[in-house]
Amino acid sequence: MGLSDLFNSYDKKKRRSHFKNLFSVARADGDVNRAEMDLVIGLAEKFHMSTDEVTRIIRNPEDIELFTPKTPEERMEHLYDLITVMMVDGRIDEKELFLCKSLAVKLGCSEETADYLVRDLIEQALMKNPPATAVEKLLGKYA
């Protein structure tokens, strides 16, 4: 496997895992509404994922391993995306919130930090800050 293949493999695993997490948040409350689906599909397009790839993950999420971001910036960007999906329908469902906090821990946050980080990310999303701004504002506090 060449260096290019290694980077592509890493990137593909990262994108698939992130999409799986995004879709998991969208369906955590038992209902994936139009706004959630539009956002998740829009993010999949941003990740350059094919329709077949997205369909496979939706149908068989258990086939995708959890990928832990390598940097604090990546972790925070992933979490901000999850928060955005949770909030896109205008409400914060308890199951979605629990899953976001759970995923924060699985992605490398301590349990003590996860509650505060998710709360601060929700505040950033409510202020409609773009991901880069939210990450920049919170990175010093949580890195």
PDB file of C-alpha atoms in Angstrom:
ATOM      1  CA  MET A   1       0.000   0.000   0.000  1.00  0.00           C
ATOM      2  CA  GLY A   2       1.486   3.319  -1.072  1.00  0.00           C
ATOM      3  CA  LEU A   3       1.414   6.531   0.913  1.00  0.00           C
ATOM      4  CA  SER A   4      -1.461   7.862  -1.194  1.00  0.00           C
ATOM      5  CA  ASP A   5      -3.479   4.686  -0.564  1.00  0.00           C
ATOM      6  CA  LEU A   6      -2.775   4.961   3.152  1.00  0.00           C
ATOM      7  CA  PHE A   7      -4.114   8.539   3.299  1.00  0.00           C
ATOM      8  CA  ASN A   8      -7.170   7.584   1.216  1.00  0.00           C
ATOM      9  CA  SER A   9      -7.874   4.620   3.498  1.00  0.00           C
ATOM     10  CA  TYR A  10      -7.550   6.823   6.605  1.00  0.00           C
ATOM     11  CA  ASP A  11      -9.804   9.490   5.086  1.00  0.00           C
ATOM     12  CA  LYS A  12     -12.425   6.951   4.013  1.00  0.00           C
ATOM     13  CA  LYS A  13     -12.578   5.381   7.484  1.00  0.00           C
ATOM     14  CA  LYS A  14     -12.865   8.822   9.066  1.00  0.00           C
ATOM     15  CA  ARG A  15     -15.672   9.932   6.730  1.00  0.00           C
ATOM     16  CA  ARG A  16     -17.641   6.702   7.090  1.00  0.00           C
ATOM     17  CA  SER A  17     -17.403   6.696  10.866  1.00  0.00           C
ATOM     18  CA  HIS A  18     -18.403  10.347  11.074  1.00  0.00           C
ATOM     19  CA  PHE A  19     -21.380   9.820   8.767  1.00  0.00           C
ATOM     20  CA  LYS A  20     -22.475   6.807  10.836  1.00  0.00           C
ATOM     21  CA  ASN A  21     -22.340   8.955  13.991  1.00  0.00           C
ATOM     22  CA  LEU A  22     -24.258  11.790  12.318  1.00  0.00           C
ATOM     23  CA  PHE A  23     -26.989   9.441  11.150  1.00  0.00           C
ATOM     24  CA  SER A  24     -27.100   7.793  14.586  1.00  0.00           C
ATOM     25  CA  VAL A  25     -27.827  11.168  16.191  1.00  0.00           C
ATOM     26  CA  ALA A  26     -30.485  11.935  13.578  1.00  0.00           C
ATOM     27  CA  ARG A  27     -32.328   8.703  14.331  1.00  0.00           C
ATOM     28  CA  ALA A  28     -31.722   8.617  18.109  1.00  0.00           C
ATOM     29  CA  ASP A  29     -35.185  10.037  18.844  1.00  0.00           C
ATOM     30  CA  GLY A  30     -36.797   7.389  16.641  1.00  0.00           C
ATOM     31  CA  ASP A  31     -37.644   9.793  13.834  1.00  0.00           C
ATOM     32  CA  VAL A  32     -35.336  11.097  11.111  1.00  0.00           C
ATOM     33  CA  ASN A  33     -37.185  14.154   9.866  1.00  0.00           C
ATOM     34  CA  ARG A  34     -36.608  15.980   6.576  1.00  0.00           C
ATOM     35  CA  ALA A  35     -34.363  18.688   8.091  1.00  0.00           C
ATOM     36  CA  GLU A  36     -32.115  16.096   9.756  1.00  0.00           C
ATOM     37  CA  MET A  37     -31.904  13.985   6.616  1.00  0.00           C
ATOM     38  CA  ASP A  38     -31.158  16.998   4.423  1.00  0.00           C
ATOM     39  CA  LEU A  39     -28.344  18.084   6.738  1.00  0.00           C
ATOM     40  CA  VAL A  40     -26.844  14.595   7.028  1.00  0.00           C
ATOM     41  CA  ILE A  41     -26.982  14.058   3.259  1.00  0.00           C
ATOM     42  CA  GLY A  42     -25.514  17.528   2.696  1.00  0.00           C
ATOM     43  CA  LEU A  43     -22.619  16.657   4.985  1.00  0.00           C
ATOM     44  CA  ALA A  44     -22.124  13.340   3.158  1.00  0.00           C
ATOM     45  CA  GLU A  45     -21.877  15.292  -0.102  1.00  0.00           C
ATOM     46  CA  LYS A  46     -19.374  17.644   1.532  1.00  0.00           C
ATOM     47  CA  PHE A  47     -17.347  14.540   2.498  1.00  0.00           C
ATOM     48  CA  HIS A  48     -17.489  13.387  -1.166  1.00  0.00           C
ATOM     49  CA  MET A  49     -19.322  10.197  -0.250  1.00  0.00           C
ATOM     50  CA  SER A  50     -21.130   8.278  -2.962  1.00  0.00           C
ATOM     51  CA  THR A  51     -24.830   7.455  -2.755  1.00  0.00           C
ATOM     52  CA  ASP A  52     -23.928   3.745  -2.557  1.00  0.00           C
ATOM     53  CA  GLU A  53     -21.574   4.392   0.353  1.00  0.00           C
ATOM     54  CA  VAL A  54     -24.233   6.387   2.236  1.00  0.00           C
ATOM     55  CA  THR A  55     -26.901   3.754   1.578  1.00  0.00           C
ATOM     56  CA  ARG A  56     -24.618   0.947   2.815  1.00  0.00           C
ATOM     57  CA  ILE A  57     -23.907   2.803   6.060  1.00  0.00           C
ATOM     58  CA  ILE A  58     -27.584   3.605   6.657  1.00  0.00           C
ATOM     59  CA  ARG A  59     -28.568  -0.031   6.056  1.00  0.00           C
ATOM     60  CA  ASN A  60     -25.635  -1.620   7.929  1.00  0.00           C
ATOM     61  CA  PRO A  61     -24.198   0.848  10.448  1.00  0.00           C
ATOM     62  CA  GLU A  62     -22.756  -1.998  12.508  1.00  0.00           C
ATOM     63  CA  ASP A  63     -20.279  -2.666   9.675  1.00  0.00           C
ATOM     64  CA  ILE A  64     -18.549   0.668  10.310  1.00  0.00           C
ATOM     65  CA  GLU A  65     -15.963   0.881  13.092  1.00  0.00           C
ATOM     66  CA  LEU A  66     -15.725   3.945  15.286  1.00  0.00           C
ATOM     67  CA  PHE A  67     -12.909   6.179  14.149  1.00  0.00           C
ATOM     68  CA  THR A  68     -11.294   8.427  16.736  1.00  0.00           C
ATOM     69  CA  PRO A  69     -10.109  11.753  15.317  1.00  0.00           C
ATOM     70  CA  LYS A  70      -6.362  12.255  15.645  1.00  0.00           C
ATOM     71  CA  THR A  71      -6.389  15.916  16.649  1.00  0.00           C
ATOM     72  CA  PRO A  72      -8.395  17.982  19.127  1.00  0.00           C
ATOM     73  CA  GLU A  73      -9.546  20.172  16.211  1.00  0.00           C
ATOM     74  CA  GLU A  74     -10.921  17.188  14.298  1.00  0.00           C
ATOM     75  CA  ARG A  75     -12.647  15.857  17.413  1.00  0.00           C
ATOM     76  CA  MET A  76     -14.270  19.231  18.070  1.00  0.00           C
ATOM     77  CA  GLU A  77     -15.335  19.597  14.407  1.00  0.00           C
ATOM     78  CA  HIS A  78     -16.951  16.148  14.519  1.00  0.00           C
ATOM     79  CA  LEU A  79     -18.752  16.985  17.745  1.00  0.00           C
ATOM     80  CA  TYR A  80     -19.968  20.314  16.374  1.00  0.00           C
ATOM     81  CA  ASP A  81     -21.426  18.496  13.360  1.00  0.00           C
ATOM     82  CA  LEU A  82     -23.206  16.077  15.722  1.00  0.00           C
ATOM     83  CA  ILE A  83     -24.629  18.980  17.745  1.00  0.00           C
ATOM     84  CA  THR A  84     -25.788  20.662  14.538  1.00  0.00           C
ATOM     85  CA  VAL A  85     -27.672  17.529  13.484  1.00  0.00           C
ATOM     86  CA  MET A  86     -29.214  17.232  16.950  1.00  0.00           C
ATOM     87  CA  MET A  87     -30.470  20.823  16.814  1.00  0.00           C
ATOM     88  CA  VAL A  88     -31.514  21.133  13.154  1.00  0.00           C
ATOM     89  CA  ASP A  89     -35.155  20.347  13.916  1.00  0.00           C
ATOM     90  CA  GLY A  90     -35.343  23.194  16.449  1.00  0.00           C
ATOM     91  CA  ARG A  91     -35.385  21.056  19.566  1.00  0.00           C
ATOM     92  CA  ILE A  92     -32.949  19.104  21.708  1.00  0.00           C
ATOM     93  CA  ASP A  93     -34.222  15.588  22.258  1.00  0.00           C
ATOM     94  CA  GLU A  94     -32.986  13.889  25.434  1.00  0.00           C
ATOM     95  CA  LYS A  95     -31.901  10.741  23.550  1.00  0.00           C
ATOM     96  CA  GLU A  96     -29.989  12.770  20.963  1.00  0.00           C
ATOM     97  CA  LEU A  97     -28.290  14.783  23.710  1.00  0.00           C
ATOM     98  CA  PHE A  98     -27.310  11.619  25.572  1.00  0.00           C
ATOM     99  CA  LEU A  99     -25.881  10.139  22.373  1.00  0.00           C
ATOM    100  CA  CYS A 100     -23.878  13.305  21.637  1.00  0.00           C
ATOM    101  CA  LYS A 101     -22.365  13.198  25.133  1.00  0.00           C
ATOM    102  CA  SER A 102     -21.678   9.480  24.749  1.00  0.00           C
ATOM    103  CA  LEU A 103     -19.980  10.004  21.399  1.00  0.00           C
ATOM    104  CA  ALA A 104     -17.906  12.844  22.864  1.00  0.00           C
ATOM    105  CA  VAL A 105     -16.470  10.352  25.355  1.00  0.00           C
ATOM    106  CA  LYS A 106     -15.951   7.696  22.662  1.00  0.00           C
ATOM    107  CA  LEU A 107     -14.165  10.285  20.516  1.00  0.00           C
ATOM    108  CA  GLY A 108     -11.675  10.992  23.285  1.00  0.00           C
ATOM    109  CA  CYS A 109     -13.190  13.473  25.752  1.00  0.00           C
ATOM    110  CA  SER A 110     -13.206  12.670  29.434  1.00  0.00           C
ATOM    111  CA  GLU A 111     -16.618  12.045  30.972  1.00  0.00           C
ATOM    112  CA  GLU A 112     -16.164  15.116  33.185  1.00  0.00           C
ATOM    113  CA  THR A 113     -15.423  17.334  30.177  1.00  0.00           C
ATOM    114  CA  ALA A 114     -18.056  15.913  27.805  1.00  0.00           C
ATOM    115  CA  ASP A 115     -21.049  17.570  29.516  1.00  0.00           C
ATOM    116  CA  TYR A 116     -19.423  21.000  29.501  1.00  0.00           C
ATOM    117  CA  LEU A 117     -18.086  20.674  25.971  1.00  0.00           C
ATOM    118  CA  VAL A 118     -21.465  19.605  24.575  1.00  0.00           C
ATOM    119  CA  ARG A 119     -23.154  22.477  26.425  1.00  0.00           C
ATOM    120  CA  ASP A 120     -20.634  24.963  25.007  1.00  0.00           C
ATOM    121  CA  LEU A 121     -21.016  23.527  21.498  1.00  0.00           C
ATOM    122  CA  ILE A 122     -24.802  23.899  21.804  1.00  0.00           C
ATOM    123  CA  GLU A 123     -24.290  27.566  22.737  1.00  0.00           C
ATOM    124  CA  GLN A 124     -22.056  28.034  19.686  1.00  0.00           C
ATOM    125  CA  ALA A 125     -24.679  26.396  17.455  1.00  0.00           C
ATOM    126  CA  LEU A 126     -27.431  28.582  18.915  1.00  0.00           C
ATOM    127  CA  MET A 127     -25.318  31.626  18.033  1.00  0.00           C
ATOM    128  CA  LYS A 128     -25.126  30.145  14.516  1.00  0.00           C
ATOM    129  CA  ASN A 129     -21.341  30.246  14.546  1.00  0.00           C
ATOM    130  CA  PRO A 130     -19.722  28.390  11.646  1.00  0.00           C
ATOM    131  CA  PRO A 131     -17.793  25.252  12.644  1.00  0.00           C
ATOM    132  CA  ALA A 132     -14.363  26.904  12.288  1.00  0.00           C
ATOM    133  CA  THR A 133     -15.385  29.776  14.585  1.00  0.00           C
ATOM    134  CA  ALA A 134     -16.912  27.462  17.199  1.00  0.00           C
ATOM    135  CA  VAL A 135     -13.841  25.224  17.198  1.00  0.00           C
ATOM    136  CA  GLU A 136     -11.489  28.188  17.457  1.00  0.00           C
ATOM    137  CA  LYS A 137     -13.442  29.648  20.383  1.00  0.00           C
ATOM    138  CA  LEU A 138     -13.514  26.393  22.349  1.00  0.00           C
ATOM    139  CA  LEU A 139     -10.226  24.743  21.458  1.00  0.00           C
ATOM    140  CA  GLY A 140      -8.174  26.579  24.069  1.00  0.00           C
ATOM    141  CA  LYS A 141     -10.669  25.629  26.763  1.00  0.00           C
ATOM    142  CA  TYR A 142     -10.948  21.924  25.884  1.00  0.00           C
ATOM    143  CA  ALA A 143      -7.797  20.887  23.963  1.00  0.00           C
TER     144      ALA A 143
END
